[in-house]
PDB file of C-alpha atoms in Angstrom:
ATOM      1  CA  VAL A  15      99.605  66.225 273.993  1.00 79.00           C
ATOM      2  CA  GLN A  16     102.390  68.421 272.642  1.00 89.00           C
ATOM      3  CA  LEU A  17     105.264  66.984 270.630  1.00 93.00           C
ATOM      4  CA  GLN A  18     108.920  67.991 270.283  1.00 93.00           C
ATOM      5  CA  ALA A  19     111.040  66.171 267.715  1.00 95.00           C
ATOM      6  CA  SER A  20     114.830  66.052 267.634  1.00 95.00           C
ATOM      7  CA  GLY A  21     117.737  63.996 266.355  1.00 96.00           C
ATOM      8  CA  GLY A  22     117.884  65.012 262.720  1.00 95.00           C
ATOM      9  CA  GLY A  23     121.120  65.845 260.977  1.00 97.00           C
ATOM     10  CA  LEU A  24     123.463  65.106 258.100  1.00 98.00           C
ATOM     11  CA  VAL A  25     124.585  61.544 257.486  1.00 98.00           C
ATOM     12  CA  GLN A  26     126.205  59.658 254.638  1.00 98.00           C
ATOM     13  CA  ALA A  27     124.318  57.029 252.696  1.00 98.00           C
ATOM     14  CA  GLY A  28     124.409  53.730 254.527  1.00 98.00           C
ATOM     15  CA  GLY A  29     124.642  55.429 257.888  1.00 98.00           C
ATOM     16  CA  SER A  30     122.212  55.600 260.795  1.00 98.00           C
ATOM     17  CA  LEU A  31     120.306  58.207 262.755  1.00 98.00           C
ATOM     18  CA  ARG A  32     117.869  58.026 265.632  1.00 98.00           C
ATOM     19  CA  LEU A  33     115.023  60.481 265.871  1.00 98.00           C
ATOM     20  CA  PHE A  34     113.340  61.287 269.153  1.00 97.00           C
ATOM     21  CA  CYS A  35     109.999  62.776 270.028  1.00 96.00           C
ATOM     22  CA  GLU A  36     109.204  64.003 273.527  1.00 95.00           C
ATOM     23  CA  ALA A  37     105.553  64.283 274.410  1.00 92.00           C
ATOM     24  CA  SER A  38     104.042  66.378 277.131  1.00 89.00           C
ATOM     25  CA  GLY A  39     100.766  65.493 278.780  1.00 77.00           C
ATOM     26  CA  ARG A  40      99.597  62.678 280.963  1.00 69.00           C
ATOM     27  CA  THR A  41      97.688  60.818 278.262  1.00 79.00           C
ATOM     28  CA  PHE A  42     100.657  59.721 276.139  1.00 83.00           C
ATOM     29  CA  SER A  43      99.991  56.040 276.725  1.00 80.00           C
ATOM     30  CA  ARG A  44      96.548  56.449 275.133  1.00 84.00           C
ATOM     31  CA  VAL A  45      97.926  58.077 271.985  1.00 88.00           C
ATOM     32  CA  THR A  46      98.769  56.254 268.792  1.00 93.00           C
ATOM     33  CA  MET A  47     101.999  57.819 267.541  1.00 95.00           C
ATOM     34  CA  GLY A  48     103.804  57.958 264.255  1.00 97.00           C
ATOM     35  CA  TRP A  49     106.245  59.624 261.911  1.00 98.00           C
ATOM     36  CA  PHE A  50     105.600  61.306 258.595  1.00 98.00           C
ATOM     37  CA  ARG A  51     108.126  62.936 256.316  1.00 98.00           C
ATOM     38  CA  GLN A  52     108.171  65.495 253.554  1.00 98.00           C
ATOM     39  CA  ALA A  53     110.940  65.618 250.996  1.00 97.00           C
ATOM     40  CA  PRO A  54     111.651  68.805 249.021  1.00 93.00           C
ATOM     41  CA  GLY A  55     109.044  69.287 246.330  1.00 95.00           C
ATOM     42  CA  LYS A  56     107.055  66.233 247.376  1.00 96.00           C
ATOM     43  CA  ASP A  57     103.900  65.506 249.327  1.00 97.00           C
ATOM     44  CA  ARG A  58     104.092  64.474 252.930  1.00 97.00           C
ATOM     45  CA  GLU A  59     104.128  60.696 253.343  1.00 97.00           C
ATOM     46  CA  PHE A  60     103.625  58.135 256.066  1.00 98.00           C
ATOM     47  CA  VAL A  61     106.765  56.541 257.496  1.00 98.00           C
ATOM     48  CA  ALA A  62     105.837  54.487 260.553  1.00 98.00           C
ATOM     49  CA  ALA A  63     103.341  54.238 263.388  1.00 97.00           C
ATOM     50  CA  VAL A  64     103.009  52.449 266.709  1.00 96.00           C
ATOM     51  CA  TRP A  65      99.767  51.600 268.469  1.00 92.00           C
ATOM     52  CA  ARG A  66      98.994  53.029 271.903  1.00 87.00           C
ATOM     53  CA  THR A  67     100.308  50.016 273.777  1.00 84.00           C
ATOM     54  CA  GLY A  68     103.359  49.622 271.570  1.00 84.00           C
ATOM     55  CA  SER A  69     102.214  46.150 270.581  1.00 85.00           C
ATOM     56  CA  ILE A  70     101.558  46.898 266.898  1.00 93.00           C
ATOM     57  CA  THR A  71     103.789  48.743 264.453  1.00 96.00           C
ATOM     58  CA  TYR A  72     103.323  49.765 260.839  1.00 96.00           C
ATOM     59  CA  TYR A  73     105.834  50.859 258.234  1.00 97.00           C
ATOM     60  CA  SER A  74     105.769  52.186 254.736  1.00 97.00           C
ATOM     61  CA  ASP A  75     107.203  49.815 252.152  1.00 97.00           C
ATOM     62  CA  SER A  76     110.048  52.214 251.476  1.00 97.00           C
ATOM     63  CA  VAL A  77     111.436  51.988 255.036  1.00 98.00           C
ATOM     64  CA  LYS A  78     110.379  48.506 256.129  1.00 98.00           C
ATOM     65  CA  GLY A  79     113.364  46.505 257.284  1.00 98.00           C
ATOM     66  CA  ARG A  80     115.524  49.611 257.718  1.00 98.00           C
ATOM     67  CA  PHE A  81     113.590  51.749 260.218  1.00 98.00           C
ATOM     68  CA  THR A  82     112.284  50.769 263.645  1.00 98.00           C
ATOM     69  CA  ILE A  83     109.694  52.732 265.590  1.00 97.00           C
ATOM     70  CA  SER A  84     109.405  52.335 269.335  1.00 96.00           C
ATOM     71  CA  ARG A  85     107.860  54.068 272.307  1.00 94.00           C
ATOM     72  CA  ASP A  86     108.458  54.319 276.021  1.00 92.00           C
ATOM     73  CA  ASN A  87     105.186  55.131 277.724  1.00 88.00           C
ATOM     74  CA  ALA A  88     106.906  55.547 281.082  1.00 89.00           C
ATOM     75  CA  GLU A  89     109.173  58.260 279.661  1.00 90.00           C
ATOM     76  CA  ASN A  90     106.640  59.753 277.202  1.00 91.00           C
ATOM     77  CA  THR A  91     109.037  59.314 274.297  1.00 93.00           C
ATOM     78  CA  LEU A  92     108.836  58.035 270.755  1.00 96.00           C
ATOM     79  CA  SER A  93     111.854  56.972 268.705  1.00 97.00           C
ATOM     80  CA  LEU A  94     112.635  56.168 265.112  1.00 98.00           C
ATOM     81  CA  GLN A  95     115.842  54.226 264.530  1.00 98.00           C
ATOM     82  CA  MET A  96     116.883  54.701 260.912  1.00 98.00           C
ATOM     83  CA  ASN A  97     119.509  52.372 259.456  1.00 98.00           C
ATOM     84  CA  SER A  98     120.911  51.914 255.963  1.00 98.00           C
ATOM     85  CA  LEU A  99     119.871  55.423 255.086  1.00 98.00           C
ATOM     86  CA  LYS A 100     119.521  56.402 251.450  1.00 98.00           C
ATOM     87  CA  PRO A 101     119.574  59.826 249.774  1.00 97.00           C
ATOM     88  CA  GLU A 102     115.860  59.419 249.096  1.00 97.00           C
ATOM     89  CA  ASP A 103     115.267  59.381 252.864  1.00 98.00           C
ATOM     90  CA  THR A 104     116.213  63.067 252.911  1.00 98.00           C
ATOM     91  CA  ALA A 105     113.217  64.942 254.293  1.00 98.00           C
ATOM     92  CA  VAL A 106     111.765  66.824 257.211  1.00 98.00           C
ATOM     93  CA  TYR A 107     110.459  64.231 259.632  1.00 98.00           C
ATOM     94  CA  TYR A 108     107.386  64.972 261.729  1.00 98.00           C
ATOM     95  CA  CYS A 109     106.345  63.280 264.924  1.00 97.00           C
ATOM     96  CA  VAL A 110     102.557  62.893 265.052  1.00 96.00           C
ATOM     97  CA  GLY A 111      99.946  61.718 267.495  1.00 94.00           C
ATOM     98  CA  ASP A 112      96.259  60.947 267.710  1.00 92.00           C
ATOM     99  CA  SER A 113      95.355  62.658 270.981  1.00 88.00           C
ATOM    100  CA  ARG A 114      91.644  62.069 270.413  1.00 87.00           C
ATOM    101  CA  GLY A 115      92.145  58.337 270.698  1.00 84.00           C
ATOM    102  CA  SER A 116      89.890  57.784 267.719  1.00 84.00           C
ATOM    103  CA  ILE A 117      92.279  56.247 265.213  1.00 88.00           C
ATOM    104  CA  ILE A 118      91.512  52.816 263.849  1.00 87.00           C
ATOM    105  CA  LEU A 119      94.029  50.398 262.421  1.00 86.00           C
ATOM    106  CA  SER A 120      92.782  50.743 258.864  1.00 89.00           C
ATOM    107  CA  SER A 121      93.489  54.487 258.908  1.00 93.00           C
ATOM    108  CA  ILE A 122      96.795  54.445 260.728  1.00 93.00           C
ATOM    109  CA  ARG A 123      98.728  55.460 257.602  1.00 94.00           C
ATOM    110  CA  ARG A 124      96.509  58.456 256.827  1.00 95.00           C
ATOM    111  CA  GLU A 125      97.763  61.952 257.565  1.00 95.00           C
ATOM    112  CA  GLY A 126      94.303  63.140 258.567  1.00 94.00           C
ATOM    113  CA  SER A 127      94.102  60.538 261.319  1.00 94.00           C
ATOM    114  CA  TYR A 128      96.541  62.531 263.457  1.00 95.00           C
ATOM    115  CA  ASP A 129      95.569  65.778 265.131  1.00 93.00           C
ATOM    116  CA  THR A 130      98.853  66.617 266.854  1.00 94.00           C
ATOM    117  CA  TRP A 131     102.077  67.410 264.980  1.00 95.00           C
ATOM    118  CA  GLY A 132     105.554  68.266 266.145  1.00 93.00           C
ATOM    119  CA  GLN A 133     107.667  70.946 264.502  1.00 92.00           C
ATOM    120  CA  GLY A 134     109.714  68.601 262.302  1.00 94.00           C
ATOM    121  CA  THR A 135     113.376  67.699 262.231  1.00 97.00           C
ATOM    122  CA  LEU A 136     115.503  67.683 259.073  1.00 98.00           C
ATOM    123  CA  VAL A 137     117.311  64.557 257.958  1.00 98.00           C
ATOM    124  CA  THR A 138     119.789  64.903 255.102  1.00 98.00           C
ATOM    125  CA  VAL A 139     121.427  61.853 253.583  1.00 98.00           C
ATOM    126  CA  SER A 140     124.358  62.520 251.296  1.00 97.00           C
ATOM    127  CA  SER A 141     125.370  60.157 248.516  1.00 94.00           C
TER     128      SER A 141
END
């Protein structure tokens, strides 16, 4: 699986953005997918993840209730709808996948659980 993220940009606080991730490869429906982000000067952190079937989603506490992750296995796409954006959401957002199919639910928030990373898309939220 190869990943291509898009949709980042500049938005005012309180606004919305939708990130997209296009995946190549015929095994997308077997891949647990997610989003991580890295703010300037900070470590990369988990944002959200969706199980292979799309039936289970996980969010970090900082985005829960504001962000929604979804996938379309027919179109090989992953989305992250971001609402009520805050300046602290400013970061490079990375689309990630577990192409090995080995991830377990207890490790779904761990960076090392994902072996495939997109190139990142920058989200800037102005105050």
